[in-house]
CSV table of C-alpha atoms and ligand atoms in Angstrom, one decimal:
chain,number,residue,atom,x,y,z
A,1,MET,CA,-66.2,-81.3,-118.9
A,2,LYS,CA,-63.7,-83.6,-120.6
A,3,SER,CA,-60.0,-83.1,-121.3
A,4,GLY,CA,-58.6,-84.1,-124.6
A,5,ILE,CA,-56.0,-83.3,-127.3
A,6,VAL,CA,-56.7,-81.5,-130.5
A,7,ILE,CA,-56.0,-83.9,-133.4
A,8,LYS,CA,-57.3,-81.9,-136.3
A,9,SER,CA,-58.1,-78.2,-137.0
A,10,VAL,CA,-59.9,-77.0,-140.1
A,11,GLY,CA,-61.0,-73.4,-140.1
A,12,SER,CA,-62.9,-72.9,-136.9
A,13,ARG,CA,-63.7,-76.6,-136.4
A,14,TYR,CA,-61.6,-78.9,-134.2
A,15,LYS,CA,-61.5,-82.6,-133.7
A,16,VAL,CA,-60.6,-83.5,-130.1
A,17,LEU,CA,-59.5,-86.9,-128.9
A,18,SER,CA,-60.8,-87.3,-125.4
A,19,ALA,CA,-58.9,-89.1,-122.7
A,20,SER,CA,-61.4,-91.9,-122.9
A,21,GLY,CA,-60.6,-92.4,-126.6
A,22,SER,CA,-63.7,-90.9,-128.2
A,23,THR,CA,-63.5,-88.1,-130.8
A,24,ILE,CA,-65.5,-84.9,-130.3
A,25,ASP,CA,-66.2,-82.3,-133.0
A,26,CYS,CA,-65.7,-79.0,-131.4
A,27,ILE,CA,-65.9,-75.2,-131.9
A,28,LEU,CA,-64.3,-72.6,-129.7
A,29,ARG,CA,-66.1,-70.8,-127.0
A,30,GLY,CA,-66.6,-67.3,-128.3
A,31,LYS,CA,-64.9,-65.5,-125.5
A,32,LEU,CA,-62.0,-67.9,-125.1
A,33,ARG,CA,-59.0,-65.9,-124.0
A,34,VAL,CA,-55.8,-66.7,-125.9
A,35,LYS,CA,-52.4,-65.8,-124.6
A,36,ASP,CA,-49.9,-63.3,-125.9
A,37,ILE,CA,-48.8,-64.6,-129.3
A,38,GLU,CA,-50.5,-63.2,-132.3
A,39,THR,CA,-51.4,-66.1,-134.5
A,40,THR,CA,-54.0,-66.9,-137.1
A,41,ASN,CA,-55.0,-69.9,-135.2
A,42,PRO,CA,-55.7,-69.7,-131.5
A,43,VAL,CA,-55.8,-73.5,-131.1
A,44,ALA,CA,-53.5,-75.9,-132.9
A,45,VAL,CA,-53.1,-79.6,-133.3
A,46,GLY,CA,-51.4,-81.0,-130.2
A,47,ASP,CA,-53.1,-78.6,-127.8
A,48,ASN,CA,-54.5,-80.0,-124.6
A,49,VAL,CA,-57.9,-78.6,-124.1
A,50,LEU,CA,-61.0,-78.8,-121.9
A,51,VAL,CA,-64.3,-79.5,-123.7
A,52,ASP,CA,-67.8,-78.9,-122.6
A,53,VAL,CA,-69.4,-81.9,-124.2
A,54,ALA,CA,-73.0,-81.9,-125.6
A,55,LYS,CA,-75.6,-84.5,-124.7
A,56,ASP,CA,-74.9,-86.4,-127.9
A,57,ASN,CA,-71.4,-87.0,-126.7
A,58,LYS,CA,-70.1,-86.2,-130.2
A,59,THR,CA,-69.9,-82.4,-130.2
A,60,GLY,CA,-68.7,-79.9,-127.8
A,61,ILE,CA,-67.2,-76.5,-127.1
A,62,ILE,CA,-63.6,-75.9,-126.2
A,63,THR,CA,-63.6,-73.8,-123.1
A,64,GLU,CA,-59.9,-73.8,-122.2
A,65,ILE,CA,-56.5,-74.4,-123.7
A,66,LEU,CA,-54.1,-75.8,-121.2
A,67,ASP,CA,-50.5,-74.5,-121.0
A,68,ARG,CA,-48.3,-75.5,-123.9
A,69,LYS,CA,-45.0,-77.3,-123.3
A,70,ASN,CA,-43.8,-75.8,-126.6
A,71,TYR,CA,-45.1,-75.0,-130.1
A,72,ILE,CA,-43.6,-74.4,-133.5
A,73,LEU,CA,-44.5,-71.3,-135.5
A,74,ARG,CA,-44.1,-70.2,-139.1
A,75,LYS,CA,-45.2,-67.1,-141.0
A,76,ALA,CA,-48.8,-67.4,-142.1
A,77,SER,CA,-48.0,-65.6,-145.4
A,78,ASN,CA,-45.6,-63.3,-147.0
A,79,LEU,CA,-47.8,-60.3,-146.5
A,80,SER,CA,-49.1,-61.1,-143.1
A,81,ARG,CA,-47.3,-60.2,-139.9
A,82,GLN,CA,-49.2,-62.9,-138.2
A,83,SER,CA,-47.8,-66.3,-137.7
A,84,GLN,CA,-49.4,-69.7,-137.6
A,85,ILE,CA,-48.9,-72.3,-134.9
A,86,ILE,CA,-48.2,-75.6,-136.8
A,87,ALA,CA,-48.5,-77.8,-133.7
A,88,ALA,CA,-48.1,-77.7,-130.0
A,89,ASN,CA,-46.6,-80.0,-127.3
A,90,LEU,CA,-44.1,-81.8,-129.5
A,91,ASP,CA,-41.5,-84.2,-128.4
A,92,GLN,CA,-39.7,-83.9,-131.7
A,93,ALA,CA,-39.9,-82.4,-135.2
A,94,ILE,CA,-39.0,-84.8,-138.0
A,95,LEU,CA,-38.2,-83.5,-141.4
A,96,MET,CA,-38.7,-85.8,-144.3
A,97,VAL,CA,-36.6,-84.9,-147.4
A,98,THR,CA,-35.8,-86.5,-150.7
A,99,ILE,CA,-32.8,-86.1,-153.0
A,100,ILE,CA,-34.9,-86.5,-156.1
A,101,LEU,CA,-38.6,-86.6,-157.0
A,102,PRO,CA,-38.9,-84.0,-155.5
A,103,GLN,CA,-35.6,-82.5,-154.7
A,104,THR,CA,-35.5,-80.9,-151.2
A,105,PRO,CA,-33.3,-77.8,-151.3
A,106,VAL,CA,-30.6,-77.6,-148.6
A,107,GLU,CA,-31.8,-74.1,-147.6
A,108,PHE,CA,-35.2,-75.5,-146.9
A,109,ILE,CA,-33.7,-78.1,-144.5
A,110,ASP,CA,-31.7,-75.4,-142.7
A,111,ARG,CA,-34.7,-73.1,-142.4
A,112,PHE,CA,-36.6,-75.9,-140.8
A,113,LEU,CA,-33.7,-76.8,-138.5
A,114,ILE,CA,-33.1,-73.3,-137.2
A,115,THR,CA,-36.8,-73.0,-136.5
A,116,SER,CA,-36.8,-76.2,-134.4
A,117,GLU,CA,-33.7,-74.9,-132.6
A,118,ALA,CA,-35.4,-71.6,-131.9
A,119,TYR,CA,-38.3,-73.4,-130.3
A,120,ARG,CA,-36.0,-75.9,-128.7
A,121,ILE,CA,-37.7,-78.9,-130.3
A,122,PRO,CA,-35.3,-81.7,-131.2
A,123,ALA,CA,-35.1,-82.3,-134.9
A,124,LYS,CA,-34.3,-85.4,-136.9
A,125,ILE,CA,-34.0,-85.9,-140.7
A,126,ILE,CA,-35.4,-88.8,-142.7
A,127,PHE,CA,-34.1,-89.3,-146.3
A,128,ASN,CA,-37.0,-91.1,-148.1
A,129,LYS,CA,-37.3,-92.8,-151.5
A,130,THR,CA,-33.8,-94.3,-151.4
A,131,ASP,CA,-35.1,-97.0,-153.8
A,132,LEU,CA,-35.2,-94.3,-156.5
A,133,TYR,CA,-31.6,-93.1,-156.1
A,134,GLY,CA,-28.9,-93.7,-158.6
A,135,ASN,CA,-25.2,-93.6,-157.5
A,136,ASP,CA,-24.9,-89.8,-157.7
A,137,ASP,CA,-28.1,-89.4,-155.6
A,138,LEU,CA,-26.8,-91.9,-153.0
A,139,GLU,CA,-23.5,-90.0,-152.9
A,140,ARG,CA,-25.4,-86.7,-152.4
A,141,MET,CA,-27.5,-88.3,-149.6
A,142,GLU,CA,-24.4,-89.7,-147.8
A,143,TYR,CA,-22.7,-86.3,-148.1
A,144,LEU,CA,-25.7,-84.5,-146.5
A,145,ILE,CA,-26.0,-87.2,-143.8
A,146,SER,CA,-22.4,-86.7,-142.9
A,147,VAL,CA,-22.9,-82.9,-142.7
A,148,TYR,CA,-26.0,-83.0,-140.5
A,149,SER,CA,-24.9,-85.9,-138.3
A,150,LYS,CA,-21.7,-84.1,-137.5
A,151,ILE,CA,-23.7,-81.1,-136.2
A,152,GLY,CA,-25.8,-83.5,-134.1
A,153,TYR,CA,-29.0,-84.1,-136.1
A,154,GLU,CA,-29.8,-87.8,-136.3
A,155,CYS,CA,-30.4,-88.9,-139.9
A,156,PHE,CA,-32.3,-91.9,-141.3
A,157,ARG,CA,-32.4,-93.6,-144.7
A,158,LEU,CA,-35.8,-94.9,-145.7
A,159,SER,CA,-37.6,-96.4,-148.6
A,160,LEU,CA,-41.3,-96.8,-148.1
A,161,ASN,CA,-41.5,-98.7,-151.3
A,162,ASP,CA,-39.4,-101.6,-150.2
A,163,GLY,CA,-39.5,-101.1,-146.4
A,164,THR,CA,-35.8,-100.5,-145.9
A,165,GLY,CA,-35.2,-98.5,-142.8
A,166,LEU,CA,-38.8,-98.6,-141.6
A,167,GLU,CA,-37.9,-100.4,-138.3
A,168,SER,CA,-35.7,-97.5,-137.1
A,169,ILE,CA,-38.4,-95.0,-137.9
A,170,ARG,CA,-40.9,-97.0,-135.8
A,171,ASN,CA,-38.3,-96.9,-133.0
A,172,ILE,CA,-37.9,-93.1,-133.0
A,173,LEU,CA,-41.6,-92.4,-133.2
A,174,LYS,CA,-42.6,-94.9,-130.5
A,175,ASP,CA,-44.3,-93.3,-127.5
A,176,LYS,CA,-43.5,-89.7,-128.7
A,177,ILE,CA,-45.5,-86.9,-130.2
A,178,SER,CA,-43.8,-86.2,-133.5
A,179,LEU,CA,-44.3,-83.6,-136.1
A,180,ILE,CA,-43.8,-84.9,-139.6
A,181,SER,CA,-42.8,-82.1,-141.9
A,182,GLY,CA,-41.3,-81.7,-145.4
A,183,ASN,CA,-42.1,-80.4,-148.9
A,184,SER,CA,-44.9,-81.8,-150.9
A,185,GLY,CA,-44.5,-85.3,-152.4
A,186,VAL,CA,-41.7,-86.6,-150.1
A,187,GLY,CA,-43.9,-89.3,-148.6
A,188,LYS,CA,-45.1,-88.0,-145.2
A,189,THR,CA,-48.7,-89.3,-145.6
A,190,SER,CA,-47.4,-92.5,-147.2
A,191,LEU,CA,-45.4,-93.1,-144.0
A,192,LEU,CA,-48.4,-92.7,-141.8
A,193,ASN,CA,-50.5,-95.1,-144.0
A,194,ILE,CA,-47.8,-97.7,-143.6
A,195,LEU,CA,-47.3,-97.2,-139.9
A,196,ASN,CA,-51.0,-97.3,-139.2
A,197,PRO,CA,-52.8,-99.8,-141.5
A,198,ALA,CA,-56.1,-98.8,-140.0
A,199,ILE,CA,-56.0,-95.4,-141.7
A,200,LYS,CA,-56.1,-94.8,-145.4
A,201,LEU,CA,-55.1,-91.2,-146.0
A,202,LYS,CA,-54.9,-89.7,-149.5
A,203,THR,CA,-51.6,-89.6,-151.2
A,204,ALA,CA,-50.7,-88.9,-154.8
A,205,GLU,CA,-47.9,-89.3,-157.3
A,206,ILE,CA,-45.8,-86.3,-157.9
A,207,SER,CA,-46.4,-84.4,-161.1
A,208,ASP,CA,-44.6,-85.7,-164.2
A,209,TYR,CA,-43.8,-82.3,-165.5
A,210,HIS,CA,-42.6,-80.3,-162.5
A,211,LYS,CA,-41.4,-83.3,-160.5
A,212,GLN,CA,-43.0,-81.7,-157.5
A,213,GLY,CA,-45.7,-82.9,-155.1
A,214,LYS,CA,-49.3,-81.8,-155.6
A,215,HIS,CA,-50.1,-80.5,-152.1
A,216,ILE,CA,-52.4,-83.4,-151.3
A,217,THR,CA,-52.6,-83.0,-147.6
A,218,THR,CA,-54.2,-79.7,-146.8
A,219,PHE,CA,-54.6,-79.7,-143.0
A,220,PRO,CA,-52.3,-80.9,-140.2
A,221,GLU,CA,-53.7,-84.0,-138.5
A,222,MET,CA,-52.5,-86.0,-135.6
A,223,HIS,CA,-52.7,-89.8,-135.8
A,224,LYS,CA,-52.4,-92.3,-133.0
A,225,LEU,CA,-49.7,-94.9,-133.7
A,226,PRO,CA,-50.6,-98.5,-133.0
A,227,PHE,CA,-47.3,-99.1,-131.3
A,228,GLY,CA,-47.6,-96.0,-129.1
A,229,GLY,CA,-47.2,-92.3,-129.7
A,230,PHE,CA,-48.7,-89.8,-132.1
A,231,ALA,CA,-47.5,-88.5,-135.4
A,232,ILE,CA,-48.8,-85.3,-137.0
A,233,ASP,CA,-49.1,-85.4,-140.8
A,234,THR,CA,-48.8,-81.9,-142.2
A,235,PRO,CA,-49.3,-80.2,-145.6
A,236,GLY,CA,-46.2,-80.0,-147.7
A,237,ILE,CA,-44.6,-76.6,-147.2
A,238,ARG,CA,-42.9,-74.7,-150.0
A,239,GLY,CA,-40.5,-72.8,-147.9
A,240,PHE,CA,-40.1,-72.1,-144.2
A,241,GLY,CA,-40.6,-68.5,-143.1
A,242,VAL,CA,-38.6,-68.0,-140.0
A,243,VAL,CA,-40.4,-66.2,-137.2
A,244,ASP,CA,-39.3,-64.1,-134.3
A,245,MET,CA,-35.6,-64.0,-135.2
A,246,GLU,CA,-33.5,-60.9,-135.1
A,247,ARG,CA,-30.9,-60.7,-137.8
A,248,ASN,CA,-28.1,-60.8,-135.3
A,249,GLU,CA,-29.3,-63.9,-133.6
A,250,ILE,CA,-29.9,-66.1,-136.7
A,251,TYR,CA,-26.5,-67.8,-136.2
A,252,HIS,CA,-27.4,-68.8,-132.7
A,253,PHE,CA,-29.7,-71.4,-134.2
A,254,PHE,CA,-26.9,-72.9,-136.4
A,255,PRO,CA,-25.3,-74.9,-133.5
A,256,GLU,CA,-21.8,-75.2,-135.2
A,257,LEU,CA,-21.7,-71.5,-136.1
A,258,PHE,CA,-22.8,-70.5,-132.6
A,259,LYS,CA,-20.1,-72.6,-131.0
A,260,THR,CA,-17.4,-71.2,-133.3
A,261,SER,CA,-18.6,-67.6,-133.0
A,262,LYS,CA,-17.3,-67.5,-129.4
A,263,ASN,CA,-13.8,-67.1,-131.0
A,264,CYS,CA,-14.8,-64.2,-133.2
A,265,LYS,CA,-12.9,-61.0,-132.5
A,266,PHE,CA,-16.0,-58.8,-132.3
A,267,TYR,CA,-18.9,-59.7,-130.0
A,268,ASN,CA,-21.4,-58.4,-132.6
A,269,CYS,CA,-19.8,-60.3,-135.5
A,270,LEU,CA,-22.3,-61.3,-138.2
A,271,HIS,CA,-19.7,-63.6,-139.8
A,272,LEU,CA,-19.8,-61.7,-143.1
A,273,ASP,CA,-16.4,-60.1,-143.7
A,274,GLU,CA,-15.5,-58.8,-140.3
A,275,PRO,CA,-11.8,-59.1,-139.4
A,276,GLY,CA,-10.9,-61.9,-137.0
A,277,CYS,CA,-14.1,-63.8,-137.8
A,278,ALA,CA,-13.7,-67.4,-136.5
A,279,VAL,CA,-16.7,-68.6,-138.4
A,280,ARG,CA,-15.4,-67.6,-141.8
A,281,ASN,CA,-12.1,-69.0,-140.9
A,282,ALA,CA,-13.7,-72.4,-140.0
A,283,VAL,CA,-15.6,-72.4,-143.3
A,284,GLU,CA,-12.3,-71.8,-145.2
A,285,GLN,CA,-10.6,-74.6,-143.2
A,286,GLY,CA,-13.6,-76.9,-144.0
A,287,GLU,CA,-14.6,-77.3,-140.4
A,288,ILE,CA,-17.9,-75.7,-141.1
A,289,ASP,CA,-19.6,-76.9,-144.2
A,290,THR,CA,-20.0,-74.4,-147.0
A,291,LEU,CA,-23.6,-75.5,-147.6
A,292,ARG,CA,-24.6,-74.5,-144.1
A,293,TYR,CA,-22.7,-71.2,-144.3
A,294,ARG,CA,-24.5,-70.4,-147.6
A,295,SER,CA,-27.9,-71.1,-146.0
A,296,TYR,CA,-26.9,-68.8,-143.2
A,297,LEU,CA,-26.0,-66.0,-145.6
A,298,SER,CA,-29.2,-66.5,-147.6
A,299,ILE,CA,-31.4,-66.5,-144.5
A,300,LEU,CA,-29.6,-63.4,-143.2
A,301,ASN,CA,-30.2,-61.6,-146.4
A,302,ASP,CA,-33.9,-62.3,-147.0
A,303,GLU,CA,-35.4,-63.6,-143.9
A,304,ASN,CA,-38.8,-62.1,-144.8
A,305,THR,CA,-39.2,-63.3,-148.3
A,306,LYS,CA,-39.7,-67.0,-148.0
A,307,TYR,CA,-42.9,-68.5,-146.7
A,308,ARG,CA,-45.1,-71.5,-147.0
B,1,GTP,N1,-40.5,-94.8,-155.0
B,1,GTP,C1,-41.0,-94.4,-153.9
B,1,GTP,N2,-42.1,-93.6,-153.9
B,1,GTP,C2,-42.6,-93.2,-152.7
B,1,GTP,C3,-41.9,-93.5,-151.4
B,1,GTP,N3,-42.6,-92.9,-150.4
B,1,GTP,C4,-43.6,-92.3,-151.0
B,1,GTP,N4,-43.6,-92.5,-152.3
B,1,GTP,C5,-44.6,-91.9,-153.3
B,1,GTP,O1,-44.5,-90.5,-153.3
B,1,GTP,C6,-45.7,-89.9,-153.7
B,1,GTP,C7,-46.1,-88.8,-152.7
B,1,GTP,O2,-46.3,-89.3,-151.4
B,1,GTP,P1,-47.3,-88.6,-150.3
B,1,GTP,O3,-47.3,-89.5,-149.2
B,1,GTP,O4,-48.6,-88.2,-150.9
B,1,GTP,O5,-46.4,-87.3,-150.1
B,1,GTP,P2,-46.7,-86.1,-149.0
B,1,GTP,O6,-45.3,-85.8,-148.4
B,1,GTP,O7,-47.7,-86.6,-148.0
B,1,GTP,O8,-47.2,-84.9,-149.9
B,1,GTP,P3,-48.2,-83.7,-149.6
B,1,GTP,O9,-49.4,-84.2,-148.8
B,1,GTP,O10,-48.5,-83.2,-150.9
B,1,GTP,O11,-47.4,-82.7,-148.8
B,1,GTP,C8,-46.8,-91.1,-153.7
B,1,GTP,O12,-47.0,-91.4,-155.0
B,1,GTP,C9,-46.1,-92.2,-152.9
B,1,GTP,O13,-46.5,-93.5,-153.3
B,1,GTP,C10,-40.7,-94.3,-151.5
B,1,GTP,O14,-40.0,-94.6,-150.5
B,1,GTP,N5,-40.3,-94.7,-152.7
B,2,MG,MG1,-49.5,-85.7,-147.5
B,3,ZN,ZN1,-17.6,-64.0,-136.9
């Protein structure tokens, strides 16, 4: 019996990195009991597992999933009620975004952030491809950085093309287990290739016509970083279906709305047009950013429609 960490999961096959550093191709034991949450994948990247290793030392059977420190879920699909564990045992969730080529919608950022708040996983934002930005794009980036830093999310400027900002990214990833998320084409896999010259993962230019990524990475995979720590490259997501959130608790995961809501007249205020709403008042005064408030309204109104 060996212990290890799941570094890749494709269908019902898992790659496990053992404590001794070898990789083992695994399947699940048929009768493996999986705890409470209803998910499409019982085992996820980042899970600590026990493996019954075969004589060849290369294959094995996962016999036990050890307790998770945390995990992050999203809806498996629009129709499904099930959700999918993206990864487990994370120290942080890093969202990579771009102002152009492709353009990351603000609501996408906020859906990601509220999910990480809901699962209590610290989130940070990387703005990549700064080498491509014109003055308007730079202005837009600085504006978003001011909005998100003010709320408490650390933001980073990066260009993988010319290396600007790379050192700070190494620093935040060092010795941690980090999820790297973001829409297709923002440069998640390119980042991993640069951080770890020993790997050569597939990347591709975004499409000329739609200016969108081509969904090149198709399975989450954890990579060991040469300077310490692990980073999980993930497939580009189209939208982020929020899971397990009641309508009246969505604002709990917008830290600045939650803080202000303590001054609302009604305890069950949804911050729409209730009298004495401190949140609306703060939006009007410019203390809460309109972008964030709009995301809140939009998520409140269609929390079931966006996925993947
Ligand atoms: N100009 C410029 N291009 C970049 C930068 N970072 C990445 N790219 C390019 O962006 C394209 C998409 O990069 P990928 O690393 O494949 O993007 P991804 O986020 O992994 O995309 P999916 O796997 O589809 O989710 C590639 O052509 C990269 O060379 C950057 O900082 N500047
Ligand atoms: Mg990729
Ligand atoms: Zn209110």
